[in-house]
GROMACS .gro file of C-alpha atoms in nm:
model
  325
    1MET     CA    1  -1.670   0.675   1.162
    2ALA     CA    2  -2.037   0.840   1.167
    3THR     CA    3  -2.112   1.090   1.352
    4ALA     CA    4  -2.430   1.272   1.454
    5LYS     CA    5  -2.469   1.644   1.667
    6SER     CA    6  -2.708   1.775   1.811
    7PRO     CA    7  -2.648   2.165   1.984
    8THR     CA    8  -2.550   1.970   2.297
    9LEU     CA    9  -2.482   1.618   2.248
   10THR     CA   10  -2.212   1.438   1.971
   11ILE     CA   11  -2.286   1.070   1.861
   12THR     CA   12  -2.009   0.911   1.711
   13LEU     CA   13  -2.010   0.532   1.595
   14PRO     CA   14  -1.629   0.441   1.636
   15SER     CA   15  -1.688   0.059   1.546
   16ASP     CA   16  -1.975  -0.149   1.431
   17ARG     CA   17  -2.077  -0.263   1.767
   18GLU     CA   18  -2.016   0.106   1.987
   19ILE     CA   19  -2.260   0.436   2.062
   20VAL     CA   20  -2.027   0.694   2.178
   21MET     CA   21  -2.218   0.993   2.279
   22THR     CA   22  -2.018   1.306   2.474
   23ARG     CA   23  -2.142   1.624   2.636
   24VAL     CA   24  -2.011   1.899   2.844
   25PHE     CA   25  -2.171   2.016   3.209
   26ASP     CA   26  -2.123   2.346   3.350
   27ALA     CA   27  -2.098   2.125   3.682
   28PRO     CA   28  -1.805   2.012   3.920
   29ARG     CA   29  -1.731   1.641   3.823
   30GLU     CA   30  -1.822   1.517   4.141
   31LEU     CA   31  -2.155   1.695   4.116
   32VAL     CA   32  -2.222   1.472   3.789
   33PHE     CA   33  -2.081   1.169   3.962
   34GLN     CA   34  -2.290   1.190   4.258
   35ALA     CA   35  -2.571   1.301   4.002
   36HIS     CA   36  -2.582   0.955   3.897
   37SER     CA   37  -2.503   0.745   4.253
   38SER     CA   38  -2.828   0.728   4.384
   39CYS     CA   39  -3.232   0.725   4.312
   40GLU     CA   40  -3.287   1.035   4.524
   41HIS     CA   41  -3.097   1.245   4.171
   42LEU     CA   42  -3.140   1.046   3.895
   43ALA     CA   43  -3.553   1.063   3.949
   44ASN     CA   44  -3.499   1.483   3.882
   45TRP     CA   45  -3.332   1.351   3.521
   46PHE     CA   46  -3.300   1.021   3.430
   47GLY     CA   47  -3.522   0.964   3.079
   48PRO     CA   48  -3.732   1.177   2.848
   49ARG     CA   49  -3.976   1.437   3.022
   50ARG     CA   50  -4.275   1.262   2.949
   51TYR     CA   51  -4.167   0.952   3.153
   52THR     CA   52  -4.132   0.932   3.555
   53LEU     CA   53  -3.898   0.700   3.711
   54ALA     CA   54  -4.176   0.488   3.872
   55VAL     CA   55  -3.917   0.214   3.959
   56CYS     CA   56  -3.586   0.242   4.116
   57ASP     CA   57  -3.351  -0.028   4.307
   58MET     CA   58  -3.041   0.059   4.315
   59ASP     CA   59  -2.721  -0.086   4.501
   60PHE     CA   60  -2.457   0.127   4.338
   61ARG     CA   61  -2.090  -0.085   4.446
   62PRO     CA   62  -1.961  -0.337   4.205
   63GLY     CA   63  -2.128  -0.627   4.175
   64GLY     CA   64  -2.447  -0.428   4.255
   65LYS     CA   65  -2.775  -0.464   4.050
   66TYR     CA   66  -3.007  -0.226   3.933
   67ARG     CA   67  -3.388  -0.201   3.787
   68PHE     CA   68  -3.519   0.134   3.655
   69VAL     CA   69  -3.862   0.134   3.506
   70HIS     CA   70  -4.007   0.404   3.335
   71SER     CA   71  -4.362   0.516   3.375
   72GLY     CA   72  -4.565   0.733   3.115
   73ASP     CA   73  -4.763   0.791   2.855
   74GLY     CA   74  -4.980   0.432   2.972
   75GLN     CA   75  -4.654   0.243   2.913
   76GLU     CA   76  -4.387   0.141   3.133
   77HIS     CA   77  -3.995   0.032   3.022
   78GLY     CA   78  -3.806  -0.168   3.255
   79PHE     CA   79  -3.442  -0.229   3.235
   80ARG     CA   80  -3.195  -0.342   3.483
   81GLY     CA   81  -2.803  -0.417   3.527
   82GLU     CA   82  -2.472  -0.501   3.722
   83PHE     CA   83  -2.300  -0.203   3.800
   84ARG     CA   84  -1.894  -0.397   3.712
   85GLU     CA   85  -1.634  -0.090   3.781
   86ILE     CA   86  -1.741   0.267   3.998
   87VAL     CA   87  -1.411   0.464   4.010
   88GLU     CA   88  -1.556   0.811   4.161
   89PRO     CA   89  -1.584   1.029   4.055
   90GLU     CA   90  -1.419   0.921   3.694
   91ARG     CA   91  -1.594   0.588   3.575
   92ILE     CA   92  -1.898   0.387   3.616
   93VAL     CA   93  -1.909   0.059   3.415
   94TRP     CA   94  -2.250  -0.146   3.379
   95THR     CA   95  -2.414  -0.389   3.216
   96PHE     CA   96  -2.803  -0.287   3.065
   97GLU     CA   97  -3.045  -0.480   2.916
   98TYR     CA   98  -3.415  -0.376   2.835
   99GLU     CA   99  -3.667  -0.594   2.995
  100GLY     CA  100  -3.914  -0.605   2.666
  101MET     CA  101  -3.608  -0.742   2.508
  102PRO     CA  102  -3.449  -0.979   2.681
  103GLY     CA  103  -3.178  -1.140   2.670
  104HIS     CA  104  -2.992  -0.811   2.430
  105ILE     CA  105  -2.702  -0.702   2.702
  106SER     CA  106  -2.492  -0.391   2.657
  107VAL     CA  107  -2.182  -0.268   2.845
  108ASP     CA  108  -2.162   0.102   2.903
  109THR     CA  109  -1.895   0.293   3.029
  110LEU     CA  110  -1.937   0.647   3.173
  111THR     CA  111  -1.633   0.859   3.169
  112LEU     CA  112  -1.595   1.203   3.320
  113GLU     CA  113  -1.334   1.433   3.264
  114ASP     CA  114  -1.265   1.745   3.494
  115LEU     CA  115  -1.236   1.992   3.203
  116GLY     CA  116  -1.145   2.245   3.507
  117GLY     CA  117  -1.357   2.596   3.560
  118GLY     CA  118  -1.672   2.419   3.734
  119ARG     CA  119  -1.697   2.182   3.387
  120THR     CA  120  -1.754   1.821   3.346
  121MET     CA  121  -1.757   1.617   3.003
  122LEU     CA  122  -1.909   1.356   3.052
  123THR     CA  123  -1.869   1.060   2.738
  124ALA     CA  124  -2.100   0.777   2.743
  125ARG     CA  125  -1.971   0.456   2.542
  126SER     CA  126  -2.188   0.170   2.479
  127LEU     CA  127  -2.088  -0.238   2.348
  128PHE     CA  128  -2.334  -0.438   2.221
  129ASP     CA  129  -2.328  -0.784   2.120
  130SER     CA  130  -2.332  -0.757   1.727
  131VAL     CA  131  -2.433  -0.435   1.495
  132GLU     CA  132  -2.776  -0.545   1.513
  133ASP     CA  133  -2.832  -0.495   1.846
  134ARG     CA  134  -2.657  -0.129   1.793
  135ASP     CA  135  -2.842  -0.060   1.476
  136GLY     CA  136  -3.174  -0.126   1.650
  137MET     CA  137  -3.061   0.123   1.974
  138LEU     CA  138  -3.044   0.390   1.736
  139GLN     CA  139  -3.338   0.403   1.555
  140SER     CA  140  -3.528   0.363   1.884
  141GLY     CA  141  -3.507   0.713   1.898
  142MET     CA  142  -3.194   0.734   2.147
  143GLU     CA  143  -3.075   1.021   1.995
  144GLU     CA  144  -3.372   1.218   2.111
  145GLY     CA  145  -3.369   1.075   2.424
  146ALA     CA  146  -3.039   1.084   2.569
  147THR     CA  147  -3.057   1.477   2.432
  148GLU     CA  148  -3.370   1.505   2.644
  149SER     CA  149  -3.217   1.305   2.975
  150TRP     CA  150  -2.939   1.533   2.967
  151ASP     CA  151  -3.100   1.811   2.943
  152ARG     CA  152  -3.277   1.762   3.250
  153LEU     CA  153  -2.957   1.674   3.421
  154ALA     CA  154  -2.807   1.982   3.304
  155GLU     CA  155  -3.103   2.148   3.538
  156HIS     CA  156  -3.093   1.928   3.779
  157LEU     CA  157  -2.742   2.016   3.802
  158GLN     CA  158  -2.804   2.370   3.816
  159ALA     CA  159  -3.024   2.328   4.134
  160MET     CA  160  -2.735   2.061   4.304
  161ASN     CA  161  -2.579   2.425   4.235
  162SER     CA  162  -2.820   2.612   4.362
  163ALA     CA  163  -2.909   2.436   4.652
  164SER     CA  164  -2.571   2.296   4.787
  165PRO     CA  165  -2.457   2.416   5.144
  166SER     CA  166  -2.173   2.584   4.977
  167ALA     CA  167  -2.380   2.846   4.803
  168GLN     CA  168  -2.592   2.948   5.094
  169SER     CA  169  -2.533   3.278   5.279
  170GLY     CA  170  -2.381   3.185   5.616
  171ALA     CA  171  -2.192   2.834   5.570
  172LEU     CA  172  -1.849   2.714   5.416
  173VAL     CA  173  -1.902   2.373   5.218
  174ILE     CA  174  -1.543   2.187   5.157
  175GLU     CA  175  -1.570   1.809   4.959
  176ARG     CA  176  -1.263   1.612   4.962
  177ILE     CA  177  -1.241   1.314   4.871
  178PHE     CA  178  -0.872   1.128   5.074
  179ASP     CA  179  -0.763   0.805   4.846
  180ALA     CA  180  -0.765   0.642   5.248
  181PRO     CA  181  -1.008   0.406   5.447
  182ARG     CA  182  -1.266   0.608   5.611
  183GLU     CA  183  -1.127   0.452   5.989
  184LEU     CA  184  -0.812   0.590   5.911
  185VAL     CA  185  -0.955   0.925   5.771
  186TRP     CA  186  -1.153   0.925   6.109
  187LYS     CA  187  -0.857   0.874   6.314
  188ALA     CA  188  -0.679   1.138   6.142
  189TRP     CA  189  -0.990   1.380   6.312
  190THR     CA  190  -1.049   1.276   6.621
  191ASP     CA  191  -0.675   1.165   6.774
  192PRO     CA  192  -0.514   1.461   6.887
  193GLU     CA  193  -0.210   1.303   6.785
  194HIS     CA  194  -0.267   1.289   6.436
  195VAL     CA  195  -0.440   1.628   6.415
  196LYS     CA  196  -0.134   1.785   6.526
  197LEU     CA  197   0.011   1.622   6.224
  198TRP     CA  198  -0.199   1.831   6.019
  199TRP     CA  199  -0.410   2.147   6.202
  200GLY     CA  200  -0.359   2.436   6.031
  201PRO     CA  201  -0.270   2.644   5.707
  202LYS     CA  202   0.033   2.594   5.530
  203GLY     CA  203   0.339   2.767   5.746
  204PHE     CA  204   0.127   2.604   6.045
  205THR     CA  205   0.183   2.399   6.355
  206ALA     CA  206  -0.004   2.264   6.640
  207PRO     CA  207   0.171   2.231   6.949
  208VAL     CA  208  -0.155   2.201   7.130
  209VAL     CA  209  -0.442   1.956   7.066
  210GLN     CA  210  -0.655   1.865   7.339
  211ALA     CA  211  -1.024   1.687   7.278
  212ASP     CA  212  -1.207   1.481   7.558
  213PHE     CA  213  -1.365   1.334   7.231
  214ARG     CA  214  -1.760   1.257   7.309
  215VAL     CA  215  -2.105   1.446   7.323
  216GLY     CA  216  -2.053   1.710   7.587
  217GLY     CA  217  -1.675   1.735   7.613
  218ALA     CA  218  -1.478   2.003   7.516
  219TYR     CA  219  -1.156   2.065   7.315
  220LEU     CA  220  -0.862   2.307   7.245
  221TYR     CA  221  -0.627   2.379   7.006
  222CYS     CA  222  -0.362   2.583   6.924
  223MET     CA  223  -0.239   2.720   6.590
  224ARG     CA  224   0.106   2.829   6.554
  225SER     CA  225   0.223   3.052   6.288
  226SER     CA  226   0.537   3.081   6.167
  227GLU     CA  227   0.622   3.370   6.330
  228GLY     CA  228   0.537   3.245   6.648
  229GLN     CA  229   0.189   3.358   6.710
  230ASP     CA  230  -0.049   3.147   6.874
  231TYR     CA  231  -0.392   3.082   6.741
  232TRP     CA  232  -0.674   2.894   7.009
  233SER     CA  233  -0.967   2.773   6.981
  234THR     CA  234  -1.217   2.569   7.157
  235GLY     CA  235  -1.545   2.439   7.140
  236VAL     CA  236  -1.775   2.119   7.263
  237TYR     CA  237  -1.915   1.821   7.068
  238ARG     CA  238  -2.253   1.816   7.014
  239ASP     CA  239  -2.299   1.486   6.845
  240ILE     CA  240  -2.080   1.196   6.755
  241VAL     CA  241  -2.174   0.911   6.507
  242PRO     CA  242  -1.863   0.731   6.549
  243GLN     CA  243  -1.734   0.648   6.169
  244GLU     CA  244  -1.982   0.891   6.020
  245ARG     CA  245  -2.032   1.249   6.171
  246PHE     CA  246  -1.922   1.511   6.447
  247VAL     CA  247  -2.063   1.785   6.529
  248ALA     CA  248  -1.909   2.063   6.728
  249THR     CA  249  -1.938   2.421   6.833
  250ASP     CA  250  -1.623   2.650   6.677
  251SER     CA  251  -1.490   2.972   6.890
  252PHE     CA  252  -1.213   3.168   6.934
  253ALA     CA  253  -1.044   3.142   7.291
  254ASP     CA  254  -0.710   3.212   7.481
  255GLU     CA  255  -0.470   2.945   7.595
  256HIS     CA  256  -0.714   2.859   7.916
  257GLY     CA  257  -1.005   2.796   7.700
  258ASN     CA  258  -1.234   3.075   7.763
  259VAL     CA  259  -1.411   3.191   7.466
  260VAL     CA  260  -1.307   3.534   7.328
  261PRO     CA  261  -1.370   3.764   7.024
  262ALA     CA  262  -1.240   3.782   6.687
  263SER     CA  263  -1.112   4.119   6.802
  264HIS     CA  264  -0.848   3.921   7.031
  265TYR     CA  265  -0.663   3.842   6.744
  266GLY     CA  266  -0.709   4.166   6.557
  267MET     CA  267  -1.007   4.049   6.360
  268PRO     CA  268  -1.344   4.223   6.289
  269ALA     CA  269  -1.561   4.283   6.614
  270ASP     CA  270  -1.871   4.201   6.453
  271PHE     CA  271  -1.702   3.792   6.348
  272PRO     CA  272  -1.938   3.516   6.524
  273LEU     CA  273  -1.854   3.410   6.869
  274GLU     CA  274  -1.975   3.069   6.794
  275MET     CA  275  -1.994   2.930   6.511
  276LEU     CA  276  -2.112   2.532   6.380
  277VAL     CA  277  -1.885   2.261   6.239
  278THR     CA  278  -2.023   1.941   6.081
  279VAL     CA  279  -1.761   1.694   5.912
  280THR     CA  280  -1.921   1.413   5.767
  281PHE     CA  281  -1.735   1.070   5.625
  282GLU     CA  282  -1.871   0.877   5.393
  283ASP     CA  283  -1.687   0.496   5.265
  284LEU     CA  284  -1.581   0.452   4.915
  285GLY     CA  285  -1.394   0.111   4.970
  286ASP     CA  286  -1.066   0.242   4.995
  287LYS     CA  287  -1.129   0.551   4.944
  288THR     CA  288  -1.287   0.804   5.185
  289ARG     CA  289  -1.540   1.101   5.082
  290MET     CA  290  -1.533   1.414   5.390
  291ILE     CA  291  -1.775   1.677   5.358
  292LEU     CA  292  -1.695   2.015   5.590
  293ARG     CA  293  -1.955   2.252   5.693
  294HIS     CA  294  -1.875   2.565   5.854
  295GLU     CA  295  -2.195   2.715   5.991
  296GLY     CA  296  -2.189   3.096   6.056
  297MET     CA  297  -1.889   3.202   5.868
  298PRO     CA  298  -1.921   3.585   5.695
  299ALA     CA  299  -1.935   3.530   5.290
  300ASP     CA  300  -1.640   3.835   5.339
  301GLU     CA  301  -1.311   3.812   5.344
  302MET     CA  302  -1.256   3.621   5.643
  303GLY     CA  303  -1.471   3.396   5.497
  304GLU     CA  304  -1.192   3.408   5.206
  305MET     CA  305  -0.990   3.345   5.456
  306ALA     CA  306  -1.129   3.049   5.620
  307SER     CA  307  -1.199   2.905   5.338
  308GLN     CA  308  -0.853   2.874   5.180
  309GLY     CA  309  -0.736   2.803   5.550
  310TRP     CA  310  -0.935   2.473   5.521
  311ASN     CA  311  -0.800   2.417   5.221
  312GLU     CA  312  -0.414   2.438   5.308
  313SER     CA  313  -0.524   2.238   5.647
  314LEU     CA  314  -0.685   1.995   5.425
  315ASP     CA  315  -0.405   1.908   5.164
  316LYS     CA  316  -0.195   1.845   5.509
  317LEU     CA  317  -0.422   1.573   5.597
  318ALA     CA  318  -0.406   1.408   5.259
  319GLU     CA  319  -0.027   1.405   5.278
  320VAL     CA  320  -0.047   1.258   5.615
  321LEU     CA  321  -0.286   0.999   5.517
  322ALA     CA  322  -0.046   0.884   5.244
  323ASN     CA  323   0.257   0.903   5.484
  324ILE     CA  324   0.019   0.653   5.802
  325GLN     CA  325  -0.136   0.389   5.574
   0.00000   0.00000   0.00000
């Protein structure tokens, strides 16, 4: 087995038809996967710095095709292929063909390993038709190109982290991928009888869930602690796109639905009287990506408590979805 190593990239040759490259990125696995899944992100990092991604046609699904064209130095280089397997956020498998040498096709497998602490190991394995094809790729300057491209990816991931709503003050953002189809996850959020099954942090129940689920309609929820303390919340739906998104205001309330300050429940008096919650749902086949954005949340101990509460509630939601399929 031959091995080459740059300060950031390791290349191994486990067989006479394979090239394996690995690198660790300081970004969560979901973010690294996202950076590979759309032209919007690829345009920021895919390829050496001297090239721009002049053409990016991409149908990101198993069986979907893609075509990329790099442009720079008065030259253009086209690549094409088909996605064979996509397992979010773990693996992508596709074919790869350089248009300058048609008929020489490799099968590339990208795997992402969660190392914890917001770090991800990316492994790219290319399987060629022949040793000649593999050696031709090595001699084409692949190591230099991959190193530079992945340096750009690291920069883009840093920008994605910095620009993400969760990194901005006044907004709490949580992303989850549920092992359930989108219509089921949507129902679990919008059907009061389903909401009762998971609403509230660990140890809480939801004895009252009322919702007039339409734009302009109001909701009234009650969470009850294990000690029997009730916490009411209310709001109005501002936007609803079935199966895709809903937006609603969020305020503390009394049992009659009247908005009350947080001090009503012994919390700081300067806590916002009204916040905004946006929940989006993305169809991933048998799975669903859900992104929750809670705007107006203070970036202090109360914000940390809210984050913990939401995450515990969503843990309960995952268990409910597993049982109602």
